[in-house]
Amino acid sequence: MGRVKLQIRRIENNTNRQVTFSKRRNGLIKKAYELSVLCDIDIALIMFSPSGRLSHFSGRRRIEDVIGRYVNLPEHDRAGRVNMNKEYLMRTLNKLQCESDMAIQLSNGGVANTKAEKLQQEISMCQQQLQICVERLRYFDAAPMSISPCTPSTDLESCEKLFMDSLALVCDKKSKHES
Amino acid sequence: MGRVKLQIRRIENNTNRQVTFSKRRNGLIKKAYELSVLCDIDIALIMFSPSGRLSHFSGRRRIEDVIGRYVNLPEHDRAGRVNMNKEYLMRTLNKLQCESDMAIQLSNGGVANTKAEKLQQEISMCQQQLQICVERLRYFDAAPMSISPCTPSTDLESCEKLFMDSLALVCDKKSKHES
DNA sequence: GACTCTATTTATAATTG
DNA sequence: TCAATTATAAATAGAGT
């Protein structure tokens, strides 16, 4: 809808992304409202804007109640779908991971890693990030500052796109399966 | 959209209500997906069909994580309401996460308690910590950082202590800020 | 019931004020 | 930066299979 057909990928321009968010958020909430009334159902919608601000909607019941209903579902009411989703996604992710691992290995000049070593590396990386995170928190406790954005890796982005495409496929399939 | 303009009120005919639900649910999920990709945001959508069956969607993050983010917001950021027991919700969410993590481990094929799996558990734990940490940073409007896998085996305890100390400081500052 | 088809309404990207 | 407008894409109500 609109003057041109829009590709579904991250809008890089900050202003445009925020504007599109505002418009589409309103549209989404309107649709959610209509669905809740037309079909007389419980619905909960939670969104965080690009700047981290919360938007949410729920129909006749409070959002906490709907979340509660979700959380309190018996295991078997959620398990099947969720696991199917997860398994598929995990397969896709593993495939992607293998590919990127191979790329890394090649660029590293072929350092051989056992699985345990790779995991250990992941742990180290994560430790570093946690440390950085903690440092930032400490800093904020003293004085607020603006933090330089992290550099986006093209590999990560294409990886993420593949992932989201897979997700779309899964959701699509899932929807057809359920309805 | 459609042959006639539809009044937004409960559809009394059971069949029509179910059909409309199926169609509009798919539309709503598609819109949610597009919004999450275009604007690169966290989103969670929970619906219960007229017959009580669950449909849900979340984007790049697991729905439990998005709900967790919502639940962890400072009180005043959520449109100040009577809130359900937060502790209870968080406990349940944690349980759900553990369960799905276990499911993933099992589906990854097998024997429990290998070294690799222990390491994987450490990574999961650290990821959780990192996410919480990032949430706190977000509270201070810090730029988001990229998150990837996580914690140290040897230093886990001291790292955790450091982390908890920081949290305490932040919480402290937060309460002063509010009062 | 689940698809397909299309007339029509609705949402929205770009543009304008 | 915002709100209003407009041209176009997208969603969907009802009918047919």
GROMACS .gro file of C-alpha atoms (C1' of nucleotides) in nm:
model
  392
    1MET     CA    1   0.000   0.000   0.000
    2GLY     CA    2   0.144   0.333  -0.085
    3ARG     CA    3   0.302   0.493  -0.385
    4VAL     CA    4   0.546   0.212  -0.440
    5LYS     CA    5   0.577  -0.149  -0.336
    6LEU     CA    6   0.796  -0.167  -0.029
    7GLN     CA    7   1.046  -0.446   0.023
    8ILE     CA    8   1.018  -0.606   0.363
    9ARG     CA    9   1.358  -0.538   0.506
   10ARG     CA   10   1.493  -0.314   0.777
   11ILE     CA   11   1.449   0.055   0.694
   12GLU     CA   12   1.795   0.198   0.742
   13ASN     CA   13   1.701   0.566   0.756
   14ASN     CA   14   1.626   0.644   1.118
   15THR     CA   15   1.358   0.901   1.053
   16ASN     CA   16   1.176   0.691   0.799
   17ARG     CA   17   1.192   0.392   1.028
   18GLN     CA   18   1.033   0.589   1.310
   19VAL     CA   19   0.765   0.735   1.084
   20THR     CA   20   0.679   0.398   0.937
   21PHE     CA   21   0.665   0.254   1.287
   22SER     CA   22   0.413   0.514   1.400
   23LYS     CA   23   0.189   0.460   1.101
   24ARG     CA   24   0.202   0.085   1.098
   25ARG     CA   25   0.171   0.056   1.473
   26ASN     CA   26  -0.158   0.245   1.456
   27GLY     CA   27  -0.273   0.024   1.172
   28LEU     CA   28  -0.178  -0.289   1.360
   29ILE     CA   29  -0.356  -0.180   1.676
   30LYS     CA   30  -0.665  -0.093   1.475
   31LYS     CA   31  -0.663  -0.436   1.313
   32ALA     CA   32  -0.612  -0.603   1.648
   33TYR     CA   33  -0.904  -0.407   1.790
   34GLU     CA   34  -1.130  -0.500   1.500
   35LEU     CA   35  -1.037  -0.864   1.527
   36SER     CA   36  -1.103  -0.868   1.899
   37VAL     CA   37  -1.450  -0.718   1.852
   38LEU     CA   38  -1.555  -0.898   1.536
   39CYS     CA   39  -1.451  -1.237   1.665
   40ASP     CA   40  -1.498  -1.167   2.034
   41ILE     CA   41  -1.158  -1.299   2.136
   42ASP     CA   42  -0.879  -1.235   2.381
   43ILE     CA   43  -0.579  -1.066   2.224
   44ALA     CA   44  -0.260  -0.907   2.348
   45LEU     CA   45  -0.016  -0.704   2.143
   46ILE     CA   46   0.316  -0.578   2.276
   47MET     CA   47   0.556  -0.365   2.073
   48PHE     CA   48   0.872  -0.178   2.153
   49SER     CA   49   0.938   0.118   1.924
   50PRO     CA   50   1.278   0.158   1.756
   51SER     CA   51   1.370   0.387   2.044
   52GLY     CA   52   1.260   0.128   2.298
   53ARG     CA   53   0.930   0.277   2.398
   54LEU     CA   54   0.641   0.048   2.474
   55SER     CA   55   0.317   0.028   2.279
   56HIS     CA   56   0.056  -0.225   2.363
   57PHE     CA   57  -0.301  -0.323   2.307
   58SER     CA   58  -0.547  -0.567   2.448
   59GLY     CA   59  -0.918  -0.599   2.395
   60ARG     CA   60  -1.185  -0.670   2.648
   61ARG     CA   61  -0.937  -0.811   2.899
   62ARG     CA   62  -0.633  -0.653   3.056
   63ILE     CA   63  -0.308  -0.737   2.886
   64GLU     CA   64  -0.174  -0.895   3.201
   65ASP     CA   65  -0.471  -1.128   3.206
   66VAL     CA   66  -0.415  -1.234   2.847
   67ILE     CA   67  -0.047  -1.292   2.915
   68GLY     CA   68  -0.153  -1.486   3.221
   69ARG     CA   69  -0.382  -1.699   3.013
   70TYR     CA   70  -0.095  -1.769   2.776
   71VAL     CA   71   0.151  -1.845   3.050
   72ASN     CA   72  -0.092  -2.069   3.230
   73LEU     CA   73  -0.172  -2.285   2.930
   74PRO     CA   74  -0.115  -2.649   3.004
   75GLU     CA   75   0.215  -2.769   2.865
   76HIS     CA   76   0.063  -2.973   2.583
   77ASP     CA   77  -0.137  -2.680   2.450
   78ARG     CA   78   0.179  -2.494   2.369
   79ALA     CA   79   0.441  -2.763   2.332
   80GLY     CA   80   0.354  -2.907   1.992
   81ARG     CA   81   0.350  -2.586   1.800
   82VAL     CA   82   0.633  -2.420   1.981
   83ASN     CA   83   0.861  -2.717   1.941
   84MET     CA   84   0.779  -2.758   1.577
   85ASN     CA   85   0.862  -2.395   1.529
   86LYS     CA   86   1.180  -2.420   1.730
   87GLU     CA   87   1.302  -2.737   1.568
   88TYR     CA   88   1.266  -2.594   1.224
   89LEU     CA   89   1.431  -2.272   1.326
   90MET     CA   90   1.710  -2.456   1.500
   91ARG     CA   91   1.779  -2.660   1.191
   92THR     CA   92   1.794  -2.345   0.983
   93LEU     CA   93   2.009  -2.170   1.236
   94ASN     CA   94   2.245  -2.465   1.263
   95LYS     CA   95   2.282  -2.466   0.889
   96LEU     CA   96   2.357  -2.095   0.888
   97GLN     CA   97   2.596  -2.138   1.177
   98CYS     CA   98   2.783  -2.410   0.993
   99GLU     CA   99   2.817  -2.189   0.693
  100SER     CA  100   2.943  -1.891   0.885
  101ASP     CA  101   3.171  -2.112   1.092
  102MET     CA  102   3.324  -2.242   0.773
  103ALA     CA  103   3.369  -1.889   0.651
  104ILE     CA  104   3.538  -1.794   0.976
  105GLN     CA  105   3.763  -2.094   0.962
  106LEU     CA  106   3.866  -2.011   0.611
  107SER     CA  107   3.939  -1.652   0.698
  108ASN     CA  108   4.126  -1.763   1.010
  109GLY     CA  109   4.356  -1.969   0.796
  110GLY     CA  110   4.206  -2.296   0.902
  111VAL     CA  111   4.248  -2.319   1.276
  112ALA     CA  112   4.082  -2.643   1.377
  113ASN     CA  113   3.834  -2.630   1.662
  114THR     CA  114   3.663  -2.904   1.852
  115LYS     CA  115   3.305  -2.838   1.947
  116ALA     CA  116   3.407  -2.784   2.305
  117GLU     CA  117   3.662  -2.528   2.199
  118LYS     CA  118   3.408  -2.341   1.997
  119LEU     CA  119   3.171  -2.333   2.288
  120GLN     CA  120   3.450  -2.213   2.511
  121GLN     CA  121   3.512  -1.935   2.265
  122GLU     CA  122   3.147  -1.843   2.271
  123ILE     CA  123   3.160  -1.831   2.646
  124SER     CA  124   3.461  -1.603   2.637
  125MET     CA  125   3.294  -1.374   2.392
  126CYS     CA  126   2.987  -1.361   2.604
  127GLN     CA  127   3.188  -1.294   2.914
  128GLN     CA  128   3.350  -1.003   2.742
  129GLN     CA  129   3.015  -0.863   2.640
  130LEU     CA  130   2.878  -0.905   2.986
  131GLN     CA  131   3.178  -0.724   3.128
  132ILE     CA  132   3.131  -0.440   2.883
  133CYS     CA  133   2.765  -0.431   2.972
  134VAL     CA  134   2.840  -0.416   3.340
  135GLU     CA  135   3.095  -0.144   3.285
  136ARG     CA  136   2.837   0.059   3.101
  137LEU     CA  137   2.591   0.012   3.379
  138ARG     CA  138   2.851   0.127   3.628
  139TYR     CA  139   2.919   0.430   3.416
  140PHE     CA  140   2.555   0.519   3.395
  141ASP     CA  141   2.533   0.504   3.766
  142ALA     CA  142   2.787   0.786   3.775
  143ALA     CA  143   2.693   0.994   3.472
  144PRO     CA  144   2.479   0.940   3.163
  145MET     CA  145   2.654   0.937   2.828
  146SER     CA  146   2.571   0.868   2.470
  147ILE     CA  147   2.715   0.543   2.351
  148SER     CA  148   2.851   0.487   2.006
  149PRO     CA  149   2.645   0.241   1.806
  150CYS     CA  150   2.775  -0.103   1.732
  151THR     CA  151   2.894  -0.181   1.383
  152PRO     CA  152   2.660  -0.393   1.179
  153SER     CA  153   2.819  -0.685   1.005
  154THR     CA  154   2.686  -0.762   0.662
  155ASP     CA  155   2.715  -1.129   0.738
  156LEU     CA  156   2.504  -1.093   1.047
  157GLU     CA  157   2.242  -0.900   0.856
  158SER     CA  158   2.207  -1.145   0.574
  159CYS     CA  159   2.198  -1.417   0.834
  160GLU     CA  160   1.920  -1.236   1.012
  161LYS     CA  161   1.729  -1.193   0.690
  162LEU     CA  162   1.749  -1.562   0.614
  163PHE     CA  163   1.631  -1.629   0.963
  164MET     CA  164   1.335  -1.397   0.931
  165ASP     CA  165   1.243  -1.542   0.596
  166SER     CA  166   1.241  -1.883   0.754
  167LEU     CA  167   1.028  -1.750   1.032
  168ALA     CA  168   0.783  -1.611   0.782
  169LEU     CA  169   0.762  -1.947   0.612
  170VAL     CA  170   0.706  -2.119   0.943
  171CYS     CA  171   0.437  -1.875   1.050
  172ASP     CA  172   0.270  -1.908   0.716
  173LYS     CA  173   0.276  -2.285   0.723
  174LYS     CA  174   0.169  -2.286   1.084
  175SER     CA  175  -0.124  -2.058   1.012
  176LYS     CA  176  -0.245  -2.274   0.729
  177HIS     CA  177  -0.199  -2.578   0.946
  178GLU     CA  178  -0.409  -2.436   1.225
  179SER     CA  179  -0.690  -2.269   1.044
  180MET     CA  180  -1.192  -0.415   0.234
  181GLY     CA  181  -1.431  -0.654   0.083
  182ARG     CA  182  -1.753  -0.643  -0.103
  183VAL     CA  183  -1.930  -0.442   0.163
  184LYS     CA  184  -1.827  -0.221   0.448
  185LEU     CA  185  -1.834  -0.428   0.763
  186GLN     CA  186  -1.957  -0.284   1.090
  187ILE     CA  187  -1.716  -0.349   1.373
  188ARG     CA  188  -1.931  -0.552   1.604
  189ARG     CA  189  -1.938  -0.913   1.710
  190ILE     CA  190  -2.018  -1.148   1.422
  191GLU     CA  191  -2.302  -1.356   1.555
  192ASN     CA  192  -2.292  -1.638   1.300
  193ASN     CA  193  -2.049  -1.896   1.434
  194THR     CA  194  -1.913  -2.011   1.100
  195ASN     CA  195  -1.861  -1.659   0.970
  196ARG     CA  196  -1.692  -1.560   1.291
  197GLN     CA  197  -1.447  -1.848   1.263
  198VAL     CA  198  -1.379  -1.780   0.895
  199THR     CA  199  -1.322  -1.411   0.956
  200PHE     CA  200  -1.094  -1.499   1.243
  201SER     CA  201  -0.878  -1.720   1.024
  202LYS     CA  202  -0.847  -1.460   0.752
  203ARG     CA  203  -0.784  -1.164   0.974
  204ARG     CA  204  -0.551  -1.352   1.204
  205ASN     CA  205  -0.327  -1.429   0.907
  206GLY     CA  206  -0.340  -1.067   0.800
  207LEU     CA  207  -0.257  -0.948   1.149
  208ILE     CA  208   0.039  -1.183   1.183
  209LYS     CA  209   0.170  -1.076   0.845
  210LYS     CA  210   0.145  -0.711   0.946
  211ALA     CA  211   0.318  -0.783   1.274
  212TYR     CA  212   0.595  -0.965   1.092
  213GLU     CA  213   0.640  -0.679   0.846
  214LEU     CA  214   0.650  -0.423   1.124
  215SER     CA  215   0.908  -0.623   1.317
  216VAL     CA  216   1.135  -0.645   1.013
  217LEU     CA  217   1.082  -0.297   0.869
  218CYS     CA  218   1.134  -0.122   1.200
  219ASP     CA  219   1.361  -0.380   1.361
  220ILE     CA  220   1.162  -0.404   1.680
  221ASP     CA  221   1.053  -0.652   1.943
  222ILE     CA  222   0.693  -0.755   1.911
  223ALA     CA  223   0.468  -1.014   2.067
  224LEU     CA  224   0.118  -1.105   1.957
  225ILE     CA  225  -0.106  -1.346   2.143
  226MET     CA  226  -0.455  -1.443   2.026
  227PHE     CA  227  -0.708  -1.698   2.136
  228SER     CA  228  -0.942  -1.812   1.862
  229PRO     CA  229  -1.319  -1.812   1.917
  230SER     CA  230  -1.282  -2.178   2.007
  231GLY     CA  231  -1.008  -2.097   2.254
  232ARG     CA  232  -0.707  -2.216   2.057
  233LEU     CA  233  -0.386  -2.022   2.085
  234SER     CA  234  -0.223  -1.831   1.802
  235HIS     CA  235   0.085  -1.629   1.859
  236PHE     CA  236   0.368  -1.449   1.686
  237SER     CA  237   0.692  -1.287   1.783
  238GLY     CA  238   0.974  -1.159   1.568
  239ARG     CA  239   1.344  -1.193   1.621
  240ARG     CA  240   1.306  -1.275   1.989
  241ARG     CA  241   1.115  -1.554   2.158
  242ILE     CA  242   0.773  -1.455   2.277
  243GLU     CA  243   0.870  -1.535   2.634
  244ASP     CA  244   1.156  -1.290   2.605
  245VAL     CA  245   0.934  -1.011   2.476
  246ILE     CA  246   0.682  -1.075   2.750
  247GLY     CA  247   0.970  -1.074   2.993
  248ARG     CA  248   1.083  -0.739   2.862
  249TYR     CA  249   0.733  -0.605   2.910
  250VAL     CA  250   0.698  -0.745   3.259
  251ASN     CA  251   1.036  -0.607   3.361
  252LEU     CA  252   0.951  -0.251   3.266
  253PRO     CA  253   0.950  -0.008   3.552
  254GLU     CA  254   0.596   0.029   3.680
  255HIS     CA  255   0.533   0.376   3.544
  256ASP     CA  256   0.637   0.282   3.192
  257ARG     CA  257   0.347   0.045   3.165
  258ALA     CA  258   0.024   0.244   3.152
  259GLY     CA  259  -0.001   0.239   3.532
  260ARG     CA  260  -0.242  -0.036   3.611
  261VAL     CA  261  -0.311  -0.299   3.860
  262ASN     CA  262  -0.047  -0.548   3.767
  263MET     CA  263  -0.059  -0.917   3.817
  264ASN     CA  264   0.190  -1.075   4.046
  265LYS     CA  265   0.517  -0.995   3.875
  266GLU     CA  266   0.718  -1.243   4.074
  267TYR     CA  267   0.482  -1.518   3.978
  268LEU     CA  268   0.492  -1.426   3.613
  269MET     CA  269   0.869  -1.417   3.607
  270ARG     CA  270   0.896  -1.751   3.782
  271THR     CA  271   0.662  -1.905   3.530
  272LEU     CA  272   0.843  -1.748   3.239
  273ASN     CA  273   1.172  -1.881   3.366
  274LYS     CA  274   1.018  -2.223   3.391
  275LEU     CA  275   0.898  -2.199   3.033
  276GLN     CA  276   1.244  -2.099   2.916
  277CYS     CA  277   1.405  -2.387   3.098
  278GLU     CA  278   1.158  -2.627   2.947
  279SER     CA  279   1.212  -2.507   2.594
  280ASP     CA  280   1.588  -2.508   2.643
  281MET     CA  281   1.563  -2.866   2.756
  282ALA     CA  282   1.348  -2.949   2.457
  283ILE     CA  283   1.611  -2.802   2.230
  284GLN     CA  284   1.884  -3.000   2.398
  285LEU     CA  285   1.686  -3.318   2.367
  286SER     CA  286   1.602  -3.257   2.005
  287ASN     CA  287   1.968  -3.193   1.937
  288GLY     CA  288   2.005  -3.558   1.985
  289GLY     CA  289   2.071  -3.702   2.310
  290VAL     CA  290   2.298  -3.793   2.592
  291ALA     CA  291   2.275  -3.559   2.885
  292ASN     CA  292   2.563  -3.406   3.074
  293THR     CA  293   2.834  -3.418   2.814
  294LYS     CA  294   3.088  -3.143   2.850
  295ALA     CA  295   2.948  -2.969   2.547
  296GLU     CA  296   2.603  -2.962   2.698
  297LYS     CA  297   2.731  -2.821   3.021
  298LEU     CA  298   2.903  -2.549   2.828
  299GLN     CA  299   2.584  -2.489   2.636
  300GLN     CA  300   2.402  -2.446   2.964
  301GLU     CA  301   2.656  -2.194   3.076
  302ILE     CA  302   2.605  -2.007   2.754
  303SER     CA  303   2.230  -2.005   2.805
  304MET     CA  304   2.267  -1.877   3.157
  305CYS     CA  305   2.498  -1.605   3.048
  306GLN     CA  306   2.270  -1.506   2.765
  307GLN     CA  307   1.990  -1.463   3.010
  308GLN     CA  308   2.207  -1.247   3.231
  309LEU     CA  309   2.322  -1.045   2.936
  310GLN     CA  310   1.966  -0.986   2.826
  311ILE     CA  311   1.865  -0.866   3.168
  312CYS     CA  312   2.170  -0.646   3.168
  313VAL     CA  313   2.079  -0.501   2.831
  314GLU     CA  314   1.729  -0.433   2.956
  315ARG     CA  315   1.870  -0.229   3.239
  316LEU     CA  316   2.087  -0.039   2.996
  317ARG     CA  317   1.785   0.027   2.783
  318TYR     CA  318   1.624   0.186   3.082
  319PHE     CA  319   1.895   0.448   3.069
  320ASP     CA  320   1.838   0.500   2.697
  321ALA     CA  321   2.173   0.352   2.615
  322ALA     CA  322   2.235   0.242   2.261
  323PRO     CA  323   2.151  -0.124   2.219
  324MET     CA  324   2.445  -0.356   2.179
  325SER     CA  325   2.459  -0.667   1.974
  326ILE     CA  326   2.400  -0.974   2.176
  327SER     CA  327   2.570  -1.301   2.115
  328PRO     CA  328   2.647  -1.601   2.326
  329CYS     CA  329   2.792  -1.579   2.667
  330THR     CA  330   2.963  -1.669   3.023
  331PRO     CA  331   3.288  -1.782   3.173
  332SER     CA  332   3.318  -2.118   3.342
  333THR     CA  333   3.589  -2.031   3.590
  334ASP     CA  334   3.479  -1.679   3.662
  335LEU     CA  335   3.110  -1.739   3.658
  336GLU     CA  336   3.061  -1.667   4.022
  337SER     CA  337   3.268  -1.354   4.043
  338CYS     CA  338   3.111  -1.236   3.721
  339GLU     CA  339   2.770  -1.293   3.862
  340LYS     CA  340   2.859  -1.107   4.176
  341LEU     CA  341   2.979  -0.812   3.973
  342PHE     CA  342   2.659  -0.826   3.779
  343MET     CA  343   2.442  -0.837   4.086
  344ASP     CA  344   2.628  -0.547   4.239
  345SER     CA  345   2.566  -0.339   3.932
  346LEU     CA  346   2.202  -0.426   3.935
  347ALA     CA  347   2.178  -0.325   4.294
  348LEU     CA  348   2.335   0.010   4.215
  349VAL     CA  349   2.102   0.064   3.925
  350CYS     CA  350   1.795  -0.028   4.122
  351ASP     CA  351   1.908   0.203   4.395
  352LYS     CA  352   1.949   0.492   4.159
  353LYS     CA  353   1.618   0.415   4.000
  354SER     CA  354   1.431   0.432   4.327
  355LYS     CA  355   1.597   0.761   4.414
  356HIS     CA  356   1.501   0.891   4.076
  357GLU     CA  357   1.138   0.801   4.128
  358SER     CA  358   1.105   0.949   4.472
  359DG     C1'  359  -1.407  -2.660   0.604
  360DA     C1'  360  -1.029  -2.498   0.300
  361DC     C1'  361  -0.916  -2.258  -0.156
  362DT     C1'  362  -0.986  -1.930  -0.523
  363DC     C1'  363  -1.168  -1.517  -0.727
  364DT     C1'  364  -1.269  -1.028  -0.751
  365DA     C1'  365  -1.513  -0.604  -0.629
  366DT     C1'  366  -1.445  -0.312  -0.294
  367DT     C1'  367  -1.263  -0.114   0.116
  368DT     C1'  368  -0.861  -0.007   0.380
  369DA     C1'  369  -0.378   0.092   0.475
  370DT     C1'  370   0.000   0.342   0.376
  371DA     C1'  371   0.459   0.548   0.100
  372DA     C1'  372   0.553   0.943  -0.089
  373DT     C1'  373   0.451   1.403  -0.125
  374DT     C1'  374   0.300   1.842   0.001
  375DG     C1'  375   0.204   2.231   0.330
  376DT     C1'  376   1.006   1.818   1.240
  377DC     C1'  377   0.488   1.727   1.208
  378DA     C1'  378   0.002   1.687   0.991
  379DA     C1'  379  -0.277   1.636   0.582
  380DT     C1'  380  -0.325   1.465   0.117
  381DT     C1'  381  -0.302   1.154  -0.265
  382DA     C1'  382  -0.187   0.778  -0.554
  383DT     C1'  383  -0.114   0.323  -0.513
  384DA     C1'  384  -0.064  -0.139  -0.292
  385DA     C1'  385  -0.273  -0.463   0.009
  386DA     C1'  386  -0.644  -0.683   0.268
  387DT     C1'  387  -1.062  -0.893   0.272
  388DA     C1'  388  -1.624  -0.993   0.243
  389DG     C1'  389  -1.882  -1.256  -0.002
  390DA     C1'  390  -1.951  -1.586  -0.363
  391DG     C1'  391  -1.823  -1.980  -0.604
  392DT     C1'  392  -1.571  -2.469  -0.598
   0.00000   0.00000   0.00000
